[in-house]
Structure formats: C-alpha cells, structure tokens
C-alpha cells in the first residue's frame, strides 16, 4: 500500500502562485509515476500532469502547460506542483495519485487539497 498526503493549497489572487506537495509513504519503492488531477465543483476530474518517480519525465495538460511545473524529491518521497500565473479557472480540489508496479492506472490517491483563485 502507498499512502499519499497533499498539502499547500489555499486562497490566492489571480496571477499569483502556489506550490502543492504530495508526500508518499508505505511501499514507495513500488511507485513508478505520480499524477496530479483536479476537480472543480460540478465538473469531472481533470488530468493536470504526470511525473515519473525518477523525475526525468514529465507531461502536462495543455491547460496548464507553461504555467505549472512538477518536480520530485526522492529523498523525501515527495513530489511538488508549482503553479504560477494562476487563473480563477484553476480553482479546484487538487489530488495527487500514484501508479505502482503491478497496478493498473493510478491505484493510490491522496485526500486532496483545495486551491481557490480569486479574480
């Protein structure tokens, strides 16, 4: 099992920045990649980006490309989502998820952290 805990959400004005963290524990050796997702009220969950556990490979949704950056710190079993130039439409609950060996898709999910961007 892998446990994930997000932190760093909050309220920010449009154009501002936030950095989210996702700390993993448990069978972290089985993690192959981490994903970030978000869900706004009344909308479906949306893919934000993906980073390999090694940190060498990243992939971003078009909606955040150029504004959001993912990174990892293996020594702390933590991945980060740096969000710059935030827009009101970025308001959502942000979740991190882990894909591990032997699992299909993202098998483990965090509890989410609220990000609110005011105009």
CSV table of N, CA and C in Angstrom, one decimal:
chain,number,residue,atom,x,y,z
A,1,UNK,N,0.8,-1.2,0.0
A,1,UNK,CA,0.0,0.0,0.0
A,1,UNK,C,0.9,1.3,0.0
A,2,UNK,N,0.3,2.3,-0.6
A,2,UNK,CA,1.0,3.6,-0.6
A,2,UNK,C,0.0,4.6,-0.1
A,3,UNK,N,0.5,5.4,0.8
A,3,UNK,CA,-0.3,6.5,1.3
A,3,UNK,C,0.2,7.8,0.8
A,4,UNK,N,-0.7,8.7,0.4
A,4,UNK,CA,-0.4,10.0,-0.1
A,4,UNK,C,-1.1,11.1,0.6
A,5,UNK,N,-0.3,12.2,0.9
A,5,UNK,CA,-0.9,13.3,1.6
A,5,UNK,C,-0.5,14.6,0.9
A,6,UNK,N,-1.5,15.3,0.4
A,6,UNK,CA,-1.3,16.6,-0.2
A,6,UNK,C,-1.3,17.7,0.8
A,7,UNK,N,-0.6,18.8,0.5
A,7,UNK,CA,-0.6,20.0,1.3
A,7,UNK,C,-0.2,21.2,0.4
A,8,UNK,N,-0.5,22.4,0.9
A,8,UNK,CA,-0.1,23.6,0.2
A,8,UNK,C,-1.2,24.3,-0.5
A,9,UNK,N,-2.4,23.8,-0.4
A,9,UNK,CA,-3.5,24.5,-1.0
A,9,UNK,C,-3.8,25.8,-0.3
A,10,UNK,N,-4.7,26.6,-0.9
A,10,UNK,CA,-5.1,27.8,-0.2
A,10,UNK,C,-5.8,28.8,-1.2
A,11,UNK,N,-5.9,30.0,-0.7
A,11,UNK,CA,-6.5,31.1,-1.5
A,11,UNK,C,-5.5,32.0,-2.0
A,12,UNK,N,-5.6,32.3,-3.3
A,12,UNK,CA,-4.6,33.2,-3.9
A,12,UNK,C,-5.3,34.1,-5.0
A,13,UNK,N,-4.7,35.2,-5.2
A,13,UNK,CA,-5.3,36.1,-6.2
A,13,UNK,C,-4.9,35.6,-7.6
A,14,UNK,N,-5.6,36.0,-8.6
A,14,UNK,CA,-5.3,35.7,-10.0
A,14,UNK,C,-3.9,36.3,-10.3
A,15,UNK,N,-3.1,35.5,-11.0
A,15,UNK,CA,-1.7,35.9,-11.3
A,15,UNK,C,-0.7,35.4,-10.2
A,16,UNK,N,-1.2,34.9,-9.1
A,16,UNK,CA,-0.3,34.5,-8.0
A,16,UNK,C,0.2,33.1,-8.2
A,17,UNK,N,0.9,32.6,-7.2
A,17,UNK,CA,1.5,31.3,-7.3
A,17,UNK,C,1.2,30.5,-6.0
A,18,UNK,N,1.2,29.2,-6.1
A,18,UNK,CA,1.1,28.3,-5.0
A,18,UNK,C,2.0,27.1,-5.4
A,19,UNK,N,2.5,26.4,-4.3
A,19,UNK,CA,3.2,25.1,-4.5
A,19,UNK,C,2.5,24.1,-3.7
A,20,UNK,N,2.1,23.0,-4.4
A,20,UNK,CA,1.5,21.9,-3.7
A,20,UNK,C,2.5,20.8,-3.5
A,21,UNK,N,2.4,20.1,-2.4
A,21,UNK,CA,3.3,19.0,-2.1
A,21,UNK,C,2.4,17.7,-2.0
A,22,UNK,N,3.0,16.6,-2.3
A,22,UNK,CA,2.4,15.3,-2.2
A,22,UNK,C,3.5,14.4,-1.6
A,23,UNK,N,3.3,14.0,-0.3
A,23,UNK,CA,4.2,13.2,0.4
A,23,UNK,C,3.7,11.7,0.3
A,24,UNK,N,4.6,10.8,-0.1
A,24,UNK,CA,4.2,9.4,-0.2
A,24,UNK,C,4.9,8.6,1.0
A,25,UNK,N,4.2,7.6,1.4
A,25,UNK,CA,4.7,6.7,2.4
A,25,UNK,C,4.2,5.3,2.2
A,26,UNK,N,4.8,4.4,2.9
A,26,UNK,CA,4.4,3.0,2.7
A,26,UNK,C,5.4,2.3,1.6
A,27,UNK,N,4.8,1.6,0.7
A,27,UNK,CA,5.6,0.9,-0.3
A,27,UNK,C,6.0,1.8,-1.5
A,28,UNK,N,6.8,2.9,-1.1
A,28,UNK,CA,7.2,3.9,-2.1
A,28,UNK,C,8.1,3.3,-3.2
A,29,UNK,N,8.8,2.2,-2.8
A,29,UNK,CA,9.7,1.6,-3.8
A,29,UNK,C,8.9,1.0,-5.0
A,30,UNK,N,7.6,0.9,-4.9
A,30,UNK,CA,6.8,0.3,-6.0
A,30,UNK,C,6.2,1.4,-6.9
A,31,UNK,N,6.4,2.7,-6.5
A,31,UNK,CA,5.9,3.8,-7.3
A,31,UNK,C,6.7,3.9,-8.6
A,32,UNK,N,6.0,4.1,-9.7
A,32,UNK,CA,6.7,4.3,-11.0
A,32,UNK,C,6.4,5.7,-11.5
A,33,UNK,N,5.2,6.3,-11.1
A,33,UNK,CA,4.9,7.6,-11.6
A,33,UNK,C,3.9,8.3,-10.6
A,34,UNK,N,3.9,9.6,-10.6
A,34,UNK,CA,2.9,10.3,-9.9
A,34,UNK,C,2.1,11.2,-10.8
A,35,UNK,N,0.8,11.3,-10.5
A,35,UNK,CA,0.0,12.2,-11.3
A,35,UNK,C,-0.7,13.2,-10.5
A,36,UNK,N,-1.0,14.4,-11.1
A,36,UNK,CA,-1.8,15.4,-10.4
A,36,UNK,C,-3.1,15.5,-11.2
A,37,UNK,N,-4.2,15.6,-10.5
A,37,UNK,CA,-5.5,15.8,-11.1
A,37,UNK,C,-6.2,16.9,-10.3
A,38,UNK,N,-7.3,17.4,-10.9
A,38,UNK,CA,-8.1,18.4,-10.2
A,38,UNK,C,-9.5,18.2,-10.5
A,39,UNK,N,-10.4,18.7,-9.6
A,39,UNK,CA,-11.8,18.6,-9.8
A,39,UNK,C,-12.5,19.8,-9.3
A,40,UNK,N,-13.1,20.6,-10.2
A,40,UNK,CA,-13.8,21.8,-9.9
A,40,UNK,C,-15.3,21.4,-9.6
A,41,UNK,N,-16.0,22.2,-8.8
A,41,UNK,CA,-17.4,21.9,-8.5
A,41,UNK,C,-18.2,21.7,-9.7
A,42,UNK,N,-18.9,20.7,-9.8
A,42,UNK,CA,-19.8,20.4,-10.9
A,42,UNK,C,-19.1,19.9,-12.2
A,43,UNK,N,-17.8,19.7,-12.1
A,43,UNK,CA,-17.1,19.2,-13.3
A,43,UNK,C,-16.4,17.9,-13.0
A,44,UNK,N,-16.1,17.2,-14.1
A,44,UNK,CA,-15.4,16.0,-14.0
A,44,UNK,C,-13.9,16.2,-13.6
A,45,UNK,N,-13.4,15.1,-13.0
A,45,UNK,CA,-12.0,15.2,-12.7
A,45,UNK,C,-11.1,15.4,-13.9
A,46,UNK,N,-10.1,16.3,-13.8
A,46,UNK,CA,-9.3,16.6,-15.0
A,46,UNK,C,-7.8,16.3,-14.7
A,47,UNK,N,-7.2,15.7,-15.7
A,47,UNK,CA,-5.8,15.4,-15.6
A,47,UNK,C,-5.0,16.7,-15.7
A,48,UNK,N,-4.0,16.9,-14.8
A,48,UNK,CA,-3.2,18.0,-14.8
A,48,UNK,C,-1.8,17.7,-15.3
A,49,UNK,N,-1.2,16.7,-14.8
A,49,UNK,CA,0.2,16.3,-15.2
A,49,UNK,C,0.7,15.1,-14.6
A,50,UNK,N,1.8,14.6,-15.1
A,50,UNK,CA,2.4,13.3,-14.7
A,50,UNK,C,3.9,13.5,-14.6
A,51,UNK,N,4.5,12.9,-13.6
A,51,UNK,CA,5.9,12.9,-13.5
A,51,UNK,C,6.4,11.5,-13.1
A,52,UNK,N,7.4,11.0,-13.8
A,52,UNK,CA,8.0,9.7,-13.4
A,52,UNK,C,8.6,9.8,-12.0
A,53,UNK,N,8.6,8.7,-11.3
A,53,UNK,CA,9.2,8.7,-10.0
A,53,UNK,C,10.6,9.2,-10.0
A,54,UNK,N,11.3,8.9,-11.1
A,54,UNK,CA,12.7,9.3,-11.2
A,54,UNK,C,12.8,10.9,-11.4
A,55,UNK,N,11.7,11.5,-11.8
A,55,UNK,CA,11.7,12.9,-12.1
A,55,UNK,C,12.2,13.3,-13.4
A,56,UNK,N,12.6,12.3,-14.2
A,56,UNK,CA,13.2,12.5,-15.5
A,56,UNK,C,12.2,12.8,-16.6
A,57,UNK,N,11.0,12.4,-16.4
A,57,UNK,CA,9.9,12.6,-17.4
A,57,UNK,C,8.7,13.2,-16.9
A,58,UNK,N,8.2,14.3,-17.6
A,58,UNK,CA,7.0,15.0,-17.2
A,58,UNK,C,6.1,15.1,-18.4
A,59,UNK,N,4.9,15.3,-18.1
A,59,UNK,CA,3.9,15.5,-19.1
A,59,UNK,C,2.8,16.4,-18.5
A,60,UNK,N,2.3,17.4,-19.3
A,60,UNK,CA,1.4,18.3,-18.8
A,60,UNK,C,0.1,18.4,-19.7
A,61,UNK,N,-1.0,18.7,-19.1
A,61,UNK,CA,-2.2,19.0,-19.8
A,61,UNK,C,-2.0,20.4,-20.5
A,62,UNK,N,-2.6,20.6,-21.6
A,62,UNK,CA,-2.4,21.8,-22.4
A,62,UNK,C,-2.9,23.0,-21.5
A,63,UNK,N,-3.9,22.8,-20.7
A,63,UNK,CA,-4.5,23.9,-19.9
A,63,UNK,C,-3.5,24.5,-18.9
A,64,UNK,N,-2.5,23.7,-18.6
A,64,UNK,CA,-1.5,24.2,-17.5
A,64,UNK,C,-0.1,24.3,-18.1
A,65,UNK,N,0.1,23.9,-19.3
A,65,UNK,CA,1.5,23.9,-19.8
A,65,UNK,C,2.0,25.3,-19.9
A,66,UNK,N,3.3,25.4,-19.4
A,66,UNK,CA,3.9,26.7,-19.3
A,66,UNK,C,3.6,27.5,-18.1
A,67,UNK,N,2.7,27.1,-17.3
A,67,UNK,CA,2.3,27.7,-16.0
A,67,UNK,C,2.6,26.8,-14.8
A,68,UNK,N,2.4,25.5,-15.0
A,68,UNK,CA,2.6,24.6,-13.9
A,68,UNK,C,3.9,23.8,-14.1
A,69,UNK,N,4.6,23.5,-13.0
A,69,UNK,CA,5.8,22.7,-13.1
A,69,UNK,C,5.8,21.6,-12.0
A,70,UNK,N,6.1,20.4,-12.4
A,70,UNK,CA,6.2,19.3,-11.4
A,70,UNK,C,7.6,19.0,-11.2
A,71,UNK,N,7.9,18.6,-10.0
A,71,UNK,CA,9.3,18.2,-9.6
A,71,UNK,C,9.2,17.1,-8.5
A,72,UNK,N,10.3,16.5,-8.3
A,72,UNK,CA,10.3,15.5,-7.2
A,72,UNK,C,11.5,15.5,-6.4
A,73,UNK,N,11.4,15.1,-5.2
A,73,UNK,CA,12.5,15.0,-4.2
A,73,UNK,C,12.5,13.6,-3.6
A,74,UNK,N,13.2,12.7,-4.3
A,74,UNK,CA,13.1,11.3,-3.9
A,74,UNK,C,13.5,11.0,-2.4
A,75,UNK,N,14.5,11.8,-2.0
A,75,UNK,CA,14.9,11.5,-0.6
A,75,UNK,C,13.8,11.8,0.4
A,76,UNK,N,12.8,12.6,0.0
A,76,UNK,CA,11.7,12.9,0.9
A,76,UNK,C,10.4,12.2,0.4
A,77,UNK,N,10.5,11.4,-0.6
A,77,UNK,CA,9.4,10.7,-1.2
A,77,UNK,C,8.2,11.7,-1.4
A,78,UNK,N,8.6,12.8,-2.0
A,78,UNK,CA,7.7,13.9,-2.2
A,78,UNK,C,7.7,14.5,-3.6
A,79,UNK,N,6.6,14.8,-4.2
A,79,UNK,CA,6.5,15.5,-5.4
A,79,UNK,C,5.8,16.8,-5.2
A,80,UNK,N,6.2,17.7,-6.1
A,80,UNK,CA,5.6,19.1,-6.0
A,80,UNK,C,4.9,19.5,-7.3
A,81,UNK,N,4.0,20.4,-7.1
A,81,UNK,CA,3.3,21.0,-8.3
A,81,UNK,C,3.4,22.5,-8.0
A,82,UNK,N,4.3,23.2,-8.8
A,82,UNK,CA,4.5,24.6,-8.7
A,82,UNK,C,3.5,25.2,-9.7
A,83,UNK,N,2.6,26.1,-9.2
A,83,UNK,CA,1.6,26.6,-10.0
A,83,UNK,C,1.8,28.2,-10.0
A,84,UNK,N,2.1,28.7,-11.2
A,84,UNK,CA,2.3,30.1,-11.4
A,84,UNK,C,1.2,30.7,-12.3
A,85,UNK,N,1.1,32.0,-12.3
A,85,UNK,CA,0.1,32.7,-13.2
A,85,UNK,C,-1.3,32.0,-13.1
A,86,UNK,N,-1.7,31.8,-11.8
A,86,UNK,CA,-2.9,31.2,-11.6
A,86,UNK,C,-4.1,32.0,-12.1
A,87,UNK,N,-5.1,31.3,-12.5
A,87,UNK,CA,-6.3,31.9,-13.1
A,87,UNK,C,-7.5,31.4,-12.2
A,88,UNK,N,-8.6,32.1,-12.2
A,88,UNK,CA,-9.8,31.7,-11.5
A,88,UNK,C,-10.3,30.3,-11.9
A,89,UNK,N,-10.1,30.0,-13.2
A,89,UNK,CA,-10.5,28.6,-13.7
A,89,UNK,C,-9.6,27.5,-13.2
A,90,UNK,N,-8.5,27.8,-12.5
A,90,UNK,CA,-7.7,26.8,-11.9
A,90,UNK,C,-8.3,26.4,-10.5
A,91,UNK,N,-9.3,27.1,-10.0
A,91,UNK,CA,-9.9,26.7,-8.8
A,91,UNK,C,-10.5,25.3,-8.8
A,92,UNK,N,-10.0,24.5,-7.8
A,92,UNK,CA,-10.5,23.1,-7.8
A,92,UNK,C,-9.8,22.5,-6.6
A,93,UNK,N,-10.3,21.2,-6.3
A,93,UNK,CA,-9.6,20.4,-5.4
A,93,UNK,C,-8.5,19.6,-6.2
A,94,UNK,N,-7.3,19.7,-5.7
A,94,UNK,CA,-6.2,19.1,-6.4
A,94,UNK,C,-5.8,17.8,-5.7
A,95,UNK,N,-5.6,16.7,-6.5
A,95,UNK,CA,-5.3,15.4,-5.9
A,95,UNK,C,-4.0,14.9,-6.6
A,96,UNK,N,-3.2,14.3,-5.8
A,96,UNK,CA,-2.1,13.5,-6.3
A,96,UNK,C,-2.4,12.0,-6.3
A,97,UNK,N,-1.8,11.3,-7.2
A,97,UNK,CA,-2.1,9.9,-7.3
A,97,UNK,C,-0.8,9.2,-7.7
A,98,UNK,N,-0.7,7.9,-7.3
A,98,UNK,CA,0.5,7.1,-7.6
A,98,UNK,C,0.1,5.9,-8.4
A,99,UNK,N,1.0,5.7,-9.4
A,99,UNK,CA,0.9,4.5,-10.2
A,99,UNK,C,2.1,3.6,-9.8
A,100,UNK,N,1.8,2.4,-9.5
A,100,UNK,CA,2.9,1.5,-9.0
A,100,UNK,C,3.0,0.2,-9.8
A,101,UNK,N,4.1,-0.5,-9.6
A,101,UNK,CA,4.3,-1.7,-10.3
A,101,UNK,C,3.2,-2.7,-9.9
A,102,UNK,N,2.7,-3.4,-10.9
A,102,UNK,CA,1.6,-4.4,-10.6
A,102,UNK,C,0.2,-3.8,-10.5
A,103,UNK,N,0.1,-2.5,-10.6
A,103,UNK,CA,-1.3,-1.9,-10.6
A,103,UNK,C,-1.6,-1.4,-11.9
A,104,UNK,N,-2.9,-1.2,-12.1
A,104,UNK,CA,-3.4,-0.6,-13.4
A,104,UNK,C,-3.8,0.8,-13.1
A,105,UNK,N,-3.2,1.7,-13.9
A,105,UNK,CA,-3.5,3.1,-13.7
A,105,UNK,C,-3.0,3.6,-12.4
A,106,UNK,N,-3.7,4.7,-11.9
A,106,UNK,CA,-3.3,5.3,-10.6
A,106,UNK,C,-4.1,4.5,-9.5
A,107,UNK,N,-3.4,3.7,-8.7
A,107,UNK,CA,-4.1,2.9,-7.7
A,107,UNK,C,-4.2,3.6,-6.4
A,108,UNK,N,-3.4,4.6,-6.2
A,108,UNK,CA,-3.5,5.3,-4.8
A,108,UNK,C,-3.7,6.8,-5.0
A,109,UNK,N,-4.5,7.3,-4.1
A,109,UNK,CA,-4.9,8.7,-4.2
A,109,UNK,C,-4.8,9.4,-2.9
A,110,UNK,N,-4.5,10.6,-2.9
A,110,UNK,CA,-4.5,11.4,-1.7
A,110,UNK,C,-5.9,12.0,-1.4
A,111,UNK,N,-6.0,12.7,-0.3
A,111,UNK,CA,-7.3,13.2,0.1
A,111,UNK,C,-7.7,14.5,-0.6
A,112,UNK,N,-6.7,15.1,-1.3
A,112,UNK,CA,-7.0,16.4,-2.0
A,112,UNK,C,-6.7,17.6,-1.2
A,113,UNK,N,-6.4,18.7,-1.9
A,113,UNK,CA,-6.2,20.0,-1.2
A,113,UNK,C,-6.9,21.1,-2.1
A,114,UNK,N,-7.6,22.0,-1.4
A,114,UNK,CA,-8.4,23.0,-2.1
A,114,UNK,C,-7.5,24.1,-2.6
A,115,UNK,N,-7.6,24.5,-3.8
A,115,UNK,CA,-7.0,25.7,-4.4
A,115,UNK,C,-8.1,26.6,-4.9
A,116,UNK,N,-8.1,27.8,-4.4
A,116,UNK,CA,-9.0,28.8,-4.8
A,116,UNK,C,-8.3,30.0,-5.3
A,117,UNK,N,-8.7,30.4,-6.5
A,117,UNK,CA,-8.0,31.6,-7.2
A,117,UNK,C,-9.1,32.7,-7.3
A,118,UNK,N,-8.9,33.8,-6.7
A,118,UNK,CA,-9.9,34.9,-6.8
A,118,UNK,C,-9.5,35.8,-7.9
A,119,UNK,N,-10.6,36.4,-8.5
A,119,UNK,CA,-10.3,37.3,-9.6
A,119,UNK,C,-10.2,38.7,-9.2
